[in-house]
Short mmCIF file of C-alpha atoms in Angstrom, two decimals:
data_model
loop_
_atom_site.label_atom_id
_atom_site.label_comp_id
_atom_site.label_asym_id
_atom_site.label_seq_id
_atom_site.Cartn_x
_atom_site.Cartn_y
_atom_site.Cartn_z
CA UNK A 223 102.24 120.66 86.03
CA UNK A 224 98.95 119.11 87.73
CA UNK A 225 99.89 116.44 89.75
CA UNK A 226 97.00 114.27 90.87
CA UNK A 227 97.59 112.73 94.26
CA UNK A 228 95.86 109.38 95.36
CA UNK A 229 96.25 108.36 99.19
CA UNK A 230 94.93 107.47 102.29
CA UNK A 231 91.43 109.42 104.10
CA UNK A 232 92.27 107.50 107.47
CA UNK A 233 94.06 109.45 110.56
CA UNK A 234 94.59 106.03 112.31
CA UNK A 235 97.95 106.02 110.54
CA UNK A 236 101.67 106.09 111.86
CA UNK A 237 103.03 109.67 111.83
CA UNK A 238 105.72 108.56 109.77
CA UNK A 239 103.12 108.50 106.85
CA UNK A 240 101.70 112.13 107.65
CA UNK A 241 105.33 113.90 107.58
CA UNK A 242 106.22 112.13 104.42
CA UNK A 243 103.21 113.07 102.61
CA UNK A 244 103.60 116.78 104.57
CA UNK A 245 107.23 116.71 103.05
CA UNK A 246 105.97 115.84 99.14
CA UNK A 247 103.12 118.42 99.67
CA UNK A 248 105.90 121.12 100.02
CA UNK A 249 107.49 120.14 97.64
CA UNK A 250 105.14 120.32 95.42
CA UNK A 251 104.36 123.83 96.19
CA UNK A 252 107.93 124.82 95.94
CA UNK A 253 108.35 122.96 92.28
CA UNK A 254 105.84 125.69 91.17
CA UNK A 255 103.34 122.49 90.40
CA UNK A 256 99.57 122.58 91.55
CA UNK A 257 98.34 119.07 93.48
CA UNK A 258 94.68 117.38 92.50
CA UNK A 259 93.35 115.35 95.42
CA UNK A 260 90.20 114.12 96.28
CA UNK A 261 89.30 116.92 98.29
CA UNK A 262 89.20 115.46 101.96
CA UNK A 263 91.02 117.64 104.85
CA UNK A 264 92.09 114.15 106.77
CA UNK A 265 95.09 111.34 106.84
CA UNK A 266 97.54 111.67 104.29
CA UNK A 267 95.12 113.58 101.90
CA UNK A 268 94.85 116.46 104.32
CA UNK A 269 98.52 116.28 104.84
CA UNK A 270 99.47 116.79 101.08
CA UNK A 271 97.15 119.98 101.14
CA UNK A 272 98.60 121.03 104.71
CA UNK A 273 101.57 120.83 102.89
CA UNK A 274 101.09 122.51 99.50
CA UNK A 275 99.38 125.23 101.20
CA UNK A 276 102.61 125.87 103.61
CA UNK A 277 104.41 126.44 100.36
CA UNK A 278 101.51 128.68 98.90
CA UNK A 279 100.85 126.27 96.16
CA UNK A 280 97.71 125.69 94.33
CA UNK A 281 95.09 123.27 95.13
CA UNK A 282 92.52 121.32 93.23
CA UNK A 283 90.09 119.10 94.75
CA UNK A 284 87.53 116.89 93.83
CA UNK A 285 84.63 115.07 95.62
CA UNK A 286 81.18 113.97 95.04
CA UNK A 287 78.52 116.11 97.25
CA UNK A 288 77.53 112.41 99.13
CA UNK A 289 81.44 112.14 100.68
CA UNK A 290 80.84 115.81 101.89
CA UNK A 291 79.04 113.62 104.78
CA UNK A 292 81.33 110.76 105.18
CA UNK A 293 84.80 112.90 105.33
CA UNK A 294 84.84 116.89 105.99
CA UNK A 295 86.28 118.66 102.56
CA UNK A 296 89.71 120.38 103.19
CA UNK A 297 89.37 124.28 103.83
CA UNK A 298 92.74 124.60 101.57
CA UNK A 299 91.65 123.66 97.88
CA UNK A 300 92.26 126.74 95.76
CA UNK A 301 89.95 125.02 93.35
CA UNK A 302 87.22 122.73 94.69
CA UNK A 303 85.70 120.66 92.16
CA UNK A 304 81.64 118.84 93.40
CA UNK A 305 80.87 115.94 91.41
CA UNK A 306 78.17 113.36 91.26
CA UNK A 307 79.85 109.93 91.65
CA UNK A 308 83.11 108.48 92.12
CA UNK A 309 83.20 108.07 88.69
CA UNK A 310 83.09 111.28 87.52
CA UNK A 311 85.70 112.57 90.32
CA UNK A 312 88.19 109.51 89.46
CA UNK A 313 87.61 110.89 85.52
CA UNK A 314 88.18 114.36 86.67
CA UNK A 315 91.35 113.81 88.48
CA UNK A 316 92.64 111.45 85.88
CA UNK A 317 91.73 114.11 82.61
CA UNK A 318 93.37 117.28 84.95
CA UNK A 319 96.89 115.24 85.86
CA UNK A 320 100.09 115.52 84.08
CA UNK A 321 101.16 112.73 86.54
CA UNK A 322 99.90 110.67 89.27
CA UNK A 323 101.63 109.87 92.71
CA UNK A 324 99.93 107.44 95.00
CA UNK A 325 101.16 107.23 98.58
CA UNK A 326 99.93 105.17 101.20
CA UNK A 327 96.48 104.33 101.35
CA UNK A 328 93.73 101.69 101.40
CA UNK A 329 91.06 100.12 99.55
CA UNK A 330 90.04 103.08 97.63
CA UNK A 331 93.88 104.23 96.85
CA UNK A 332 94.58 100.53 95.34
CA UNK A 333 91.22 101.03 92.85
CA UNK A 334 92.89 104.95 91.95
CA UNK A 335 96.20 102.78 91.65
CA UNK A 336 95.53 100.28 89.17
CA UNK A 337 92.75 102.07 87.38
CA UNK A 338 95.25 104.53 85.76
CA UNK A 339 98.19 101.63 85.79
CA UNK A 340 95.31 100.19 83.93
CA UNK A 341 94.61 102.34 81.44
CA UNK A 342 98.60 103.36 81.08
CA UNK A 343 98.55 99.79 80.01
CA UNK A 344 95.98 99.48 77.63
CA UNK A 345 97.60 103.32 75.89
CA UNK A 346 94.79 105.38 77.25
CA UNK A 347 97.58 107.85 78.81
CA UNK A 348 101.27 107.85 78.68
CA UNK A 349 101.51 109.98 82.11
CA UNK A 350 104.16 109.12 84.78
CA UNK A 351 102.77 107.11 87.66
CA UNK A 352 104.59 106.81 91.15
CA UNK A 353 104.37 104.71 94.01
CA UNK A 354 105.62 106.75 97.02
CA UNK A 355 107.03 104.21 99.40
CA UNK A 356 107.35 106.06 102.59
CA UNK A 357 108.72 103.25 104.82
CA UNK A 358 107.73 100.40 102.13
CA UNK A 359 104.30 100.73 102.83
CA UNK A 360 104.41 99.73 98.55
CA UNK A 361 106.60 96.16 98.97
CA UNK A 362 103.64 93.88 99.54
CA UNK A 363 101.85 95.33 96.53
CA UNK A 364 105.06 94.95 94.42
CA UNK A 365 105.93 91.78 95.69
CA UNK A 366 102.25 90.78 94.39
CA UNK A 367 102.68 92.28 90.94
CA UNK A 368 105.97 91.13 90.54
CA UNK A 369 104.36 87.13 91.35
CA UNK A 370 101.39 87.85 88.93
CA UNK A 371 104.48 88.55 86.37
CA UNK A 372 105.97 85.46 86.77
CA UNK A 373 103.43 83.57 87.00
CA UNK A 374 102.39 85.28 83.12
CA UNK A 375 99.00 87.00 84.70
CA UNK A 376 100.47 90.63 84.35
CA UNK A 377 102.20 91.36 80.67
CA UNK A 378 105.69 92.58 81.46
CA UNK A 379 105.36 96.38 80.26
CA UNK A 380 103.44 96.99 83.10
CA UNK A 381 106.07 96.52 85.45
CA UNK A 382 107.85 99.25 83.32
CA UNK A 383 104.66 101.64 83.93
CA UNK A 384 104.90 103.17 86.80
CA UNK A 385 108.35 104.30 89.26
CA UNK A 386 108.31 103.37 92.82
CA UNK A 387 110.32 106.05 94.88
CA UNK A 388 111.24 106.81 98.48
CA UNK A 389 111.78 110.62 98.22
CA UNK A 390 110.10 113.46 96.98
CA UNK A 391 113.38 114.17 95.32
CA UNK A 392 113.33 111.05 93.42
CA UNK A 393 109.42 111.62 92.54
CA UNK A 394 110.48 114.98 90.68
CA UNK A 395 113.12 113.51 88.94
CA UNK A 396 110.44 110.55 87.34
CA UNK A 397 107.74 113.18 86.73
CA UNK A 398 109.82 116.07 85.39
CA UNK A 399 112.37 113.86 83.43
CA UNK A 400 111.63 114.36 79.96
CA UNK A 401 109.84 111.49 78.47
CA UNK A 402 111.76 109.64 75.34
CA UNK A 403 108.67 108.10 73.91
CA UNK A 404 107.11 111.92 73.39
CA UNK A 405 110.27 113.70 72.33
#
């Protein structure tokens, strides 16, 4: 299984974050599953390939040539994918993934976020989606959603489109659960 990961570039982060994301990396590896990222060897991105590569697993990433300059690429990709724009990296990751885990991140993780709880929504893909909520970084976000619900903005089978979980235990057993809707 290709599990595209979506998280944070920044090493400013609590070191809570980076073992968590070190942790899911592993086990990732050790599932036998290969990880698409966007490519960069820093914060929790660079921690999810530290990670996968521990447990020998296979990495695919995926950046336009211009972030070559802003971030330095990670050394551990198996695969490494150059692209053009954002665009075409975001439609990359999204067309290679069987599922998608998010973990902490910022501006750019929120856009990965809701573009494919998005298009889950509107039936482009029926792929699991996670929210990995190393120490709740994910409650604000959910408190948010879970307002725009009530208050009618959000239709209520998107809250049923993606899983929020606190383990990488609990992220395999959302992604490799058989799904009733394709049985």
């Amino acid at each position: 299984m290709n599990i595209t990961l979506y998280g944070a570039a920044s090493d400013r982060i609590d070191r809570a974050y980076v073992e968590g994301v070190e942790e899911l990396g592993r086990a990732i590896a050790k599932r036998g599953h290969t990880m698409v990222f966007g490519a960069g060897s820093t914060g929790l991105m660079g921690a999810a390939a530290r990670g996968v590569a521990a447990g020998h697993g296979q990495i695919i990433g995926v950046t336009p040539h211009f972030m070559h300059t802003l971030e330095p690429v990670s050394n551990l990709c198996t695969e490494l994918i150059a692209t053009e724009t954002m665009a075409e990296r975001k439609t990359i990751m999204e067309e290679k993934a069987d599922a998608f885990v998010i973990v902490p991140g910022g501006i750019g993780t929120f856009d990965e976020f809701f573009q494919i709880l998005t298009l889950k929504v509107l039936g482009r893909h029926n792929k699991p989606i996670i929210l990995y909520n190393i120490k709740g970084f994910w409650d604000n976000m959910i408190s948010v959603i879970g307002t725009d619900l009530i208050k009618g903005f959000i239709d209520p089978k998107a809250a049923s489109c993606f899983a929020i979980c606190e383990t990488p235990e609990s992220v395999f057993h959302e992604i490799e659960a058989p799904d009733p809707d394709n049985d």
